[in-house]
Short mmCIF file of C-alpha atoms in Angstrom, two decimals:
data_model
loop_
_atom_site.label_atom_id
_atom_site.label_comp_id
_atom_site.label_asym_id
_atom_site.label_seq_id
_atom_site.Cartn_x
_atom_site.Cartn_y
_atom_site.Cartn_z
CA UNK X 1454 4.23 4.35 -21.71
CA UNK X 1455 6.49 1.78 -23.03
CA UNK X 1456 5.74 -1.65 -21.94
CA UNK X 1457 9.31 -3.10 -22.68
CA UNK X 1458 11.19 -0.42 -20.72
CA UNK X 1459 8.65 -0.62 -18.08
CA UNK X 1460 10.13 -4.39 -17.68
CA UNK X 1461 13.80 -3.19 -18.04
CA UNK X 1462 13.18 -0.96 -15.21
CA UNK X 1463 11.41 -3.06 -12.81
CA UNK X 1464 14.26 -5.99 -13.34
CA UNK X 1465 16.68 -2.76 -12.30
CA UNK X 1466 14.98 -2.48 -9.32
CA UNK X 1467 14.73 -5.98 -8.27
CA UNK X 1468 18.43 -6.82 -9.08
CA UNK X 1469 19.71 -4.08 -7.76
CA UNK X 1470 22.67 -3.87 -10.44
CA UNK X 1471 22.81 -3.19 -13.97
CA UNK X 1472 24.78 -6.79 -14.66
CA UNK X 1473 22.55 -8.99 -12.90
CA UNK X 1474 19.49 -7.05 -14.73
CA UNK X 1475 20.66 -6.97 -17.66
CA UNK X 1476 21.58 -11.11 -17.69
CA UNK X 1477 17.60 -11.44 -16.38
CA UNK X 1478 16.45 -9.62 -19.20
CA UNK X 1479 18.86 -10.96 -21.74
CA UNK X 1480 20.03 -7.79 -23.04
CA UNK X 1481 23.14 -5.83 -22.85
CA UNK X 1482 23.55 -3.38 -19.64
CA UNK X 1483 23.75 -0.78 -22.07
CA UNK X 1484 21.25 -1.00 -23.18
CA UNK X 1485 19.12 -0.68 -19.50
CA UNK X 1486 21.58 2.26 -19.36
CA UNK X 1487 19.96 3.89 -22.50
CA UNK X 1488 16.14 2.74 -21.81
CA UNK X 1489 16.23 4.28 -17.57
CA UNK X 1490 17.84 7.47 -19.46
CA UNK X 1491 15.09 7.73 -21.55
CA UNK X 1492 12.52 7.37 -18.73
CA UNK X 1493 13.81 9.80 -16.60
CA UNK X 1494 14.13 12.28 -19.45
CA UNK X 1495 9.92 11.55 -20.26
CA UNK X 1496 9.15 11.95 -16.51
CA UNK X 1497 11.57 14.64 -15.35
CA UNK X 1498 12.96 13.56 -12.89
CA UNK X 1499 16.00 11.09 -11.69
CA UNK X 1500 14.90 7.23 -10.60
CA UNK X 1501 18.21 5.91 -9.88
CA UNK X 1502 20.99 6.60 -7.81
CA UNK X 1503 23.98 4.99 -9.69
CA UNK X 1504 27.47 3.82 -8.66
CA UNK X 1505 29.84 1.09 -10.25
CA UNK X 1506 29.28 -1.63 -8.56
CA UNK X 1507 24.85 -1.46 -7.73
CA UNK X 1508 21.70 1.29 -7.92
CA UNK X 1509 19.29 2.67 -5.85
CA UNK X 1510 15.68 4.20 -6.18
CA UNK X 1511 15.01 7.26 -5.44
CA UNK X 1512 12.04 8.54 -3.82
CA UNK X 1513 10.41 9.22 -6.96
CA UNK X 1514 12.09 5.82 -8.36
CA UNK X 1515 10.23 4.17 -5.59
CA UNK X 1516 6.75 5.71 -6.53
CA UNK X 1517 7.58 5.21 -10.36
CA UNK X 1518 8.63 1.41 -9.72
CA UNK X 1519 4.47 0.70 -8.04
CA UNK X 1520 3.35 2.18 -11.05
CA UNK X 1521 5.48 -0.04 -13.34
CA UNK X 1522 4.28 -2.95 -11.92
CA UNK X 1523 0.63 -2.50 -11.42
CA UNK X 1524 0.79 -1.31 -14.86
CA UNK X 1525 2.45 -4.31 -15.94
CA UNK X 1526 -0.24 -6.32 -14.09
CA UNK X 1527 -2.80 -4.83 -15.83
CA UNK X 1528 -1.46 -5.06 -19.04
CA UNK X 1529 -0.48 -9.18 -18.80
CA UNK X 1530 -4.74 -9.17 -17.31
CA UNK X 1531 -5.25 -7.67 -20.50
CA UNK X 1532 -3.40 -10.10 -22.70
CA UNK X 1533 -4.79 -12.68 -21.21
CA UNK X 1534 -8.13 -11.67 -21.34
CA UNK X 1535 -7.87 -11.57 -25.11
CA UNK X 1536 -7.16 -15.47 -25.12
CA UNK X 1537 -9.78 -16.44 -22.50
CA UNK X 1538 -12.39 -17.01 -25.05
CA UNK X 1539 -9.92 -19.64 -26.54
CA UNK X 1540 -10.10 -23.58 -26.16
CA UNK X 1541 -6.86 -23.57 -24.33
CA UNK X 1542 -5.19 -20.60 -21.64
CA UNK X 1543 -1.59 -19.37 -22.58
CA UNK X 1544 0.26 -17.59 -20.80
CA UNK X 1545 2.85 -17.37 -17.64
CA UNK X 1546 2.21 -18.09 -13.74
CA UNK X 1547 4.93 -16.96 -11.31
CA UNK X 1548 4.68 -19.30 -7.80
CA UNK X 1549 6.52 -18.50 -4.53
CA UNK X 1550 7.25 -21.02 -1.88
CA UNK X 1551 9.73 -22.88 0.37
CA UNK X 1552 11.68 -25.75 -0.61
CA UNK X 1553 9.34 -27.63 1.71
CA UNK X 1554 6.46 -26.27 0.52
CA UNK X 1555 7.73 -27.30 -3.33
CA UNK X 1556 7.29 -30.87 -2.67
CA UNK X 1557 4.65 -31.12 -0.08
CA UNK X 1558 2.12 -29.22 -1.96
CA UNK X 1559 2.92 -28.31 -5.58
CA UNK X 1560 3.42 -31.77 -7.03
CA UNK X 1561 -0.68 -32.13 -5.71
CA UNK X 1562 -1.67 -28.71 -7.45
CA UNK X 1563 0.18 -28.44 -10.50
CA UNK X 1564 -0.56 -32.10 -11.70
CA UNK X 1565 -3.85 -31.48 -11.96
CA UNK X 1566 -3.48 -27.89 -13.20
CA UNK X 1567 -1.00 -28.98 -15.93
CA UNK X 1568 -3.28 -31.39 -17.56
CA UNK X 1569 -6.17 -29.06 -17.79
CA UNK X 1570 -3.88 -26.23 -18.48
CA UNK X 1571 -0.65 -27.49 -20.47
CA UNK X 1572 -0.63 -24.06 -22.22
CA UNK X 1573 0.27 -22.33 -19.12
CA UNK X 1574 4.33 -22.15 -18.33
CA UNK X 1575 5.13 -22.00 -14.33
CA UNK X 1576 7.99 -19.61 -13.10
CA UNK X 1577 8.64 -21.54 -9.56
CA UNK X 1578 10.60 -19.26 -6.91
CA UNK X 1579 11.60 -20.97 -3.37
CA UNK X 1580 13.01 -19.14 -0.51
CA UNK X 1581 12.27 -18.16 3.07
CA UNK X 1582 8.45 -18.66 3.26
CA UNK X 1583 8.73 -15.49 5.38
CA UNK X 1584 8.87 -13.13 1.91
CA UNK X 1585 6.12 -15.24 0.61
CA UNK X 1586 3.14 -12.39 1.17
CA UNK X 1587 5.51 -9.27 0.52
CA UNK X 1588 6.73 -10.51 -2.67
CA UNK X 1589 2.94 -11.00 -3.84
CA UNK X 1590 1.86 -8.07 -2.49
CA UNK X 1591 5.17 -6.20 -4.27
CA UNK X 1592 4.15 -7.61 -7.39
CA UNK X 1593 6.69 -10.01 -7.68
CA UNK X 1594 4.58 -12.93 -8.31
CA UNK X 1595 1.15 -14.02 -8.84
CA UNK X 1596 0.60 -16.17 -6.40
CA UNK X 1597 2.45 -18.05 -3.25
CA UNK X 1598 2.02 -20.62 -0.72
CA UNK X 1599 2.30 -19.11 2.76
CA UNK X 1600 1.57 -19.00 6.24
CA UNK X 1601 -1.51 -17.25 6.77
CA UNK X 1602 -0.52 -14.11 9.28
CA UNK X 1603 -2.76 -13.01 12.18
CA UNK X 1604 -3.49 -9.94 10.20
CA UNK X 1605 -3.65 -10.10 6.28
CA UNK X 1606 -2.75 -7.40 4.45
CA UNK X 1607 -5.68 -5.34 2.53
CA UNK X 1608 -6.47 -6.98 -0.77
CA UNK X 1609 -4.83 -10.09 -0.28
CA UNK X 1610 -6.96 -13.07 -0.55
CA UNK X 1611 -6.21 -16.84 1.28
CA UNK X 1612 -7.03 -20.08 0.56
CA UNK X 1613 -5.79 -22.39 3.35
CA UNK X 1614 -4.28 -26.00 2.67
CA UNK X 1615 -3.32 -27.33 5.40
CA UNK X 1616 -2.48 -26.88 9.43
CA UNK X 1617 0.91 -27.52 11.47
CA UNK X 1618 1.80 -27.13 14.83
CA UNK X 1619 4.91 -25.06 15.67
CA UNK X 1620 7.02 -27.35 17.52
CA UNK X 1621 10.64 -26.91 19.45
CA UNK X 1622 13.14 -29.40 18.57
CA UNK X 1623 16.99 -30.36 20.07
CA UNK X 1624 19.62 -32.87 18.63
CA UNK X 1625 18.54 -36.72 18.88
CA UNK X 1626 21.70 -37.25 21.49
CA UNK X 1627 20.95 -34.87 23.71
CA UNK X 1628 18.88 -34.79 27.09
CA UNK X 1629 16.88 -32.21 27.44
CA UNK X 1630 15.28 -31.52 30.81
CA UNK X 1631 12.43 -28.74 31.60
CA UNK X 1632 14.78 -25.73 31.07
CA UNK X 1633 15.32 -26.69 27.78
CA UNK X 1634 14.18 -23.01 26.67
CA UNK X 1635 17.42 -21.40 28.64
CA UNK X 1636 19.79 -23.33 25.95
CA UNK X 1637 20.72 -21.11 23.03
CA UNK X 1638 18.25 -20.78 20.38
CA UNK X 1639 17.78 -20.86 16.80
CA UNK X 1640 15.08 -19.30 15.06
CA UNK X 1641 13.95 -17.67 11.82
CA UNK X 1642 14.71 -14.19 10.83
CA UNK X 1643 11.12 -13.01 10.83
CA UNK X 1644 7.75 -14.37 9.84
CA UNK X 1645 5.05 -16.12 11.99
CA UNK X 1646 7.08 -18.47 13.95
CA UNK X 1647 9.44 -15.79 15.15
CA UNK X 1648 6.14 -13.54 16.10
CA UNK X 1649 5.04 -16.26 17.86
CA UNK X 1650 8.37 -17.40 19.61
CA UNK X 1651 8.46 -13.54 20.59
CA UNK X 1652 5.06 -13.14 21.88
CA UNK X 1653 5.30 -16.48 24.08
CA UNK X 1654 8.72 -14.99 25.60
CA UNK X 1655 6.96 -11.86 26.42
CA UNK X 1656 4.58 -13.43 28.66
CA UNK X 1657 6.82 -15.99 30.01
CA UNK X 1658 9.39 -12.51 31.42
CA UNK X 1659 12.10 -14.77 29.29
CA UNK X 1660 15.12 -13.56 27.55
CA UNK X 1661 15.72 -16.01 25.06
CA UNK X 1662 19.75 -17.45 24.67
CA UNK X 1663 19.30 -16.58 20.70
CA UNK X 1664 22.25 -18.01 18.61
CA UNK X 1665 21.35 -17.78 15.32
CA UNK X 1666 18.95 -15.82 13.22
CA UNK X 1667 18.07 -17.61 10.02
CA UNK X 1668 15.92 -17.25 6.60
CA UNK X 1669 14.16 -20.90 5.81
CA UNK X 1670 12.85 -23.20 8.35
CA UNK X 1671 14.91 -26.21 6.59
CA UNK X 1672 18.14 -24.56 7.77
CA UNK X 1673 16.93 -24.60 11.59
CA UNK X 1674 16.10 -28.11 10.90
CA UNK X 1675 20.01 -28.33 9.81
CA UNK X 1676 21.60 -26.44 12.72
CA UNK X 1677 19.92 -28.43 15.38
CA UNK X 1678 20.58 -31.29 14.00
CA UNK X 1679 24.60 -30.41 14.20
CA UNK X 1680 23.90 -29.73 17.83
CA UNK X 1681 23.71 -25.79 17.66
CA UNK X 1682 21.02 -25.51 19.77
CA UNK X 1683 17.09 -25.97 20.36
CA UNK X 1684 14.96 -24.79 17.12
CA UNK X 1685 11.54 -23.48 16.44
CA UNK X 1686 9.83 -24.76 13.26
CA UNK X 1687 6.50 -25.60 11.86
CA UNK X 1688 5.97 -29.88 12.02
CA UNK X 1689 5.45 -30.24 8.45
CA UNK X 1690 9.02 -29.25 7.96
CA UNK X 1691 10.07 -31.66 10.69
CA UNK X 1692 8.50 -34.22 8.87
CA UNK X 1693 9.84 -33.94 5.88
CA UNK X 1694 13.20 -33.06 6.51
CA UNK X 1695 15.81 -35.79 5.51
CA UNK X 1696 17.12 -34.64 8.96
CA UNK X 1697 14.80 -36.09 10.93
CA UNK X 1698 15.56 -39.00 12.21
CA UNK X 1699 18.78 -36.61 13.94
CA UNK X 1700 16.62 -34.22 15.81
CA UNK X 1701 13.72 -34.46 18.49
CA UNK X 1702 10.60 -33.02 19.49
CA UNK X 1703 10.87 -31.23 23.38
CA UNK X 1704 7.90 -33.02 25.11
CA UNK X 1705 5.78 -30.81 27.21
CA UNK X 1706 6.10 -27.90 24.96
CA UNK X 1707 3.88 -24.32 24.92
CA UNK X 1708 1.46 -24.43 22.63
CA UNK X 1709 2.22 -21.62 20.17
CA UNK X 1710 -0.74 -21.88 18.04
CA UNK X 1711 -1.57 -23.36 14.73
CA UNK X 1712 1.04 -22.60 11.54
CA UNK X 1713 -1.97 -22.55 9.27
CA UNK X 1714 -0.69 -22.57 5.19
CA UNK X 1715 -2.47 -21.52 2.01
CA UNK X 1716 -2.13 -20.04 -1.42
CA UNK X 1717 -2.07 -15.97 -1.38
CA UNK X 1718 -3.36 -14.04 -4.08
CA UNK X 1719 -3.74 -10.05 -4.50
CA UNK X 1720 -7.73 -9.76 -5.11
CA UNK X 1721 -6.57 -7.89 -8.19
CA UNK X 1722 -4.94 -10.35 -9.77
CA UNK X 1723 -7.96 -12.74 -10.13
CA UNK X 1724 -8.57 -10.82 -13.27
CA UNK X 1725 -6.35 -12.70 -14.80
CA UNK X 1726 -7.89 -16.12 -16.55
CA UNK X 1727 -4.70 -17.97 -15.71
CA UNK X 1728 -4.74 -16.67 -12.40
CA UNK X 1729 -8.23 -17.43 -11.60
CA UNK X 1730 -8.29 -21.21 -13.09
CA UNK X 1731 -5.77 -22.01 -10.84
CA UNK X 1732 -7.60 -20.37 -7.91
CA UNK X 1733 -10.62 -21.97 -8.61
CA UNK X 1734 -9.33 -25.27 -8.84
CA UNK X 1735 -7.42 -24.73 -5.16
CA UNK X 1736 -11.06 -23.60 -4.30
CA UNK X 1737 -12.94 -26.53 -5.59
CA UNK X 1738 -10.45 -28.91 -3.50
CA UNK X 1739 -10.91 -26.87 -0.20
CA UNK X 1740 -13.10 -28.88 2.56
#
């Protein structure tokens, strides 16, 4: 199997849209056009549902696109193994986070990392932190700094960093008296806080006043602060928020547990040299 239209097919599926993949992969969408036609003409069968404007996977596309990238996994393992025996690691590292996460833990790990490893080159990805285990687990990236879930998936491997409290917040200006949690709410989309917000209103018989549904914890941070509402959010993103100073923690709050977050790895993937210096070094800073 090809290799390069293994790639041109996978950034298909990610993007969505022949355009947008074909700008990734700096090539012409023709020329995806021509590659995906000469897949589906080796396999059989059609991947793609097409229209003018975006694409689709079929069922089989779906199948075909886990294969792609666990062989494309395999085969960067394999390239890399080939310079492992060499003085110095090249190579690629792709790192998800949160824009929070980008400055209050990567500048710690990569310094170090770069000066052993200046070989390496780091593809950096923020977004909601609540992707951050399905896009390593998808095979988007190798590894990501998330909050560890109650359940991890199979094959996924945690290192923890550090601990935060989930905390509710409200605008600096305003009072807040003990039915604070009857005022409309803002909270994330999905992920662990909104699991845990969800569980605690189960057993308090409560039907939260949601107003807004967001992706990123910095953007609750934002929306309280404009006087939207009460928010949910993990402390460390309190903290460092240049928001701050405009928002305030509700005293006598539940206790929702603790936002524990770490790097994520698929077990696989620590075949990889460059995968598994950078573990080890997270590993040989752990308490």
């Amino acid at each position: 199997m090809d290799i390069y239209k293994l790639k041109l097919f996978t950034a298909l599926a990610s993007a969505g849209h022949f355009g947008r993949a074909a700008s990734a992969c700096h090539v012409s969408p023709s020329t995806i056009s021509r590659n995906l036609k000469q897949l589906e003409e080796e396999l059989g069968t059609e991947l793609v549902l097409r229209d003018n404007r975006s694409v689709a996977l079929t069922d089989q596309g779906h199948q075909f696109l886990q294969f792609a990238r666990e062989t494309l996994q395999q085969w960067e393992t394999f390239q890399e193994s080939l310079l492992a025996g060499s003085q110095e690691l090249r190579g690629q590292l792709s790192i998800y986070c949160s824009v929070t996460a980008s400055y209050s833990f990567l500048y710690d790990i990569l310094t170090e990392f770069r000066r052993h490893h200046p070989g390496i080159h780091i593809k950096l990805h923020t977004g909601d932190p609540a992707q951050a285990i399905e896009r390593v687990t998808a095979g988007f990236e190798d590894i990501a700094i998330a909050a560890r879930p109650d359940r991890l998936p199979a094959g996924l491997d945690f290192k923890p960093i550090a601990r935060s409290p989930l905390v509710f917040i409200a605008p600096q200006q305003q009072t807040v008296d003990e039915h604070w949690y009857l005022q409309p709410v803002i909270v994330s989309e999905e992920g662990l806080a909104r699991e845990r917000f969800n569980s605690w209103c189960k057993t308090q018989d409560l039907t939260p006043n949601i107003y807004a549904e967001v992706k990123g914890n910095e953007a609750i941070v934002s929306m309280v602060s404009l006087g939207f509402g009460v928010g949910l959010v993990p402390l460390i993103v309190l903290e460092n928020s240049p928001l701050k100073d405009k928002v305030q923690r509700i005293k006598n709050q539940p206790d929702l547990g603790p936002f524990e977050t770490g790097i994520c790895v698929l077990e696989k993937r620590l075949k990889s040299p460059i995968v598994s210096a950078l573990w080890q070094q997270i590993a040989d800073k752990a308490p």
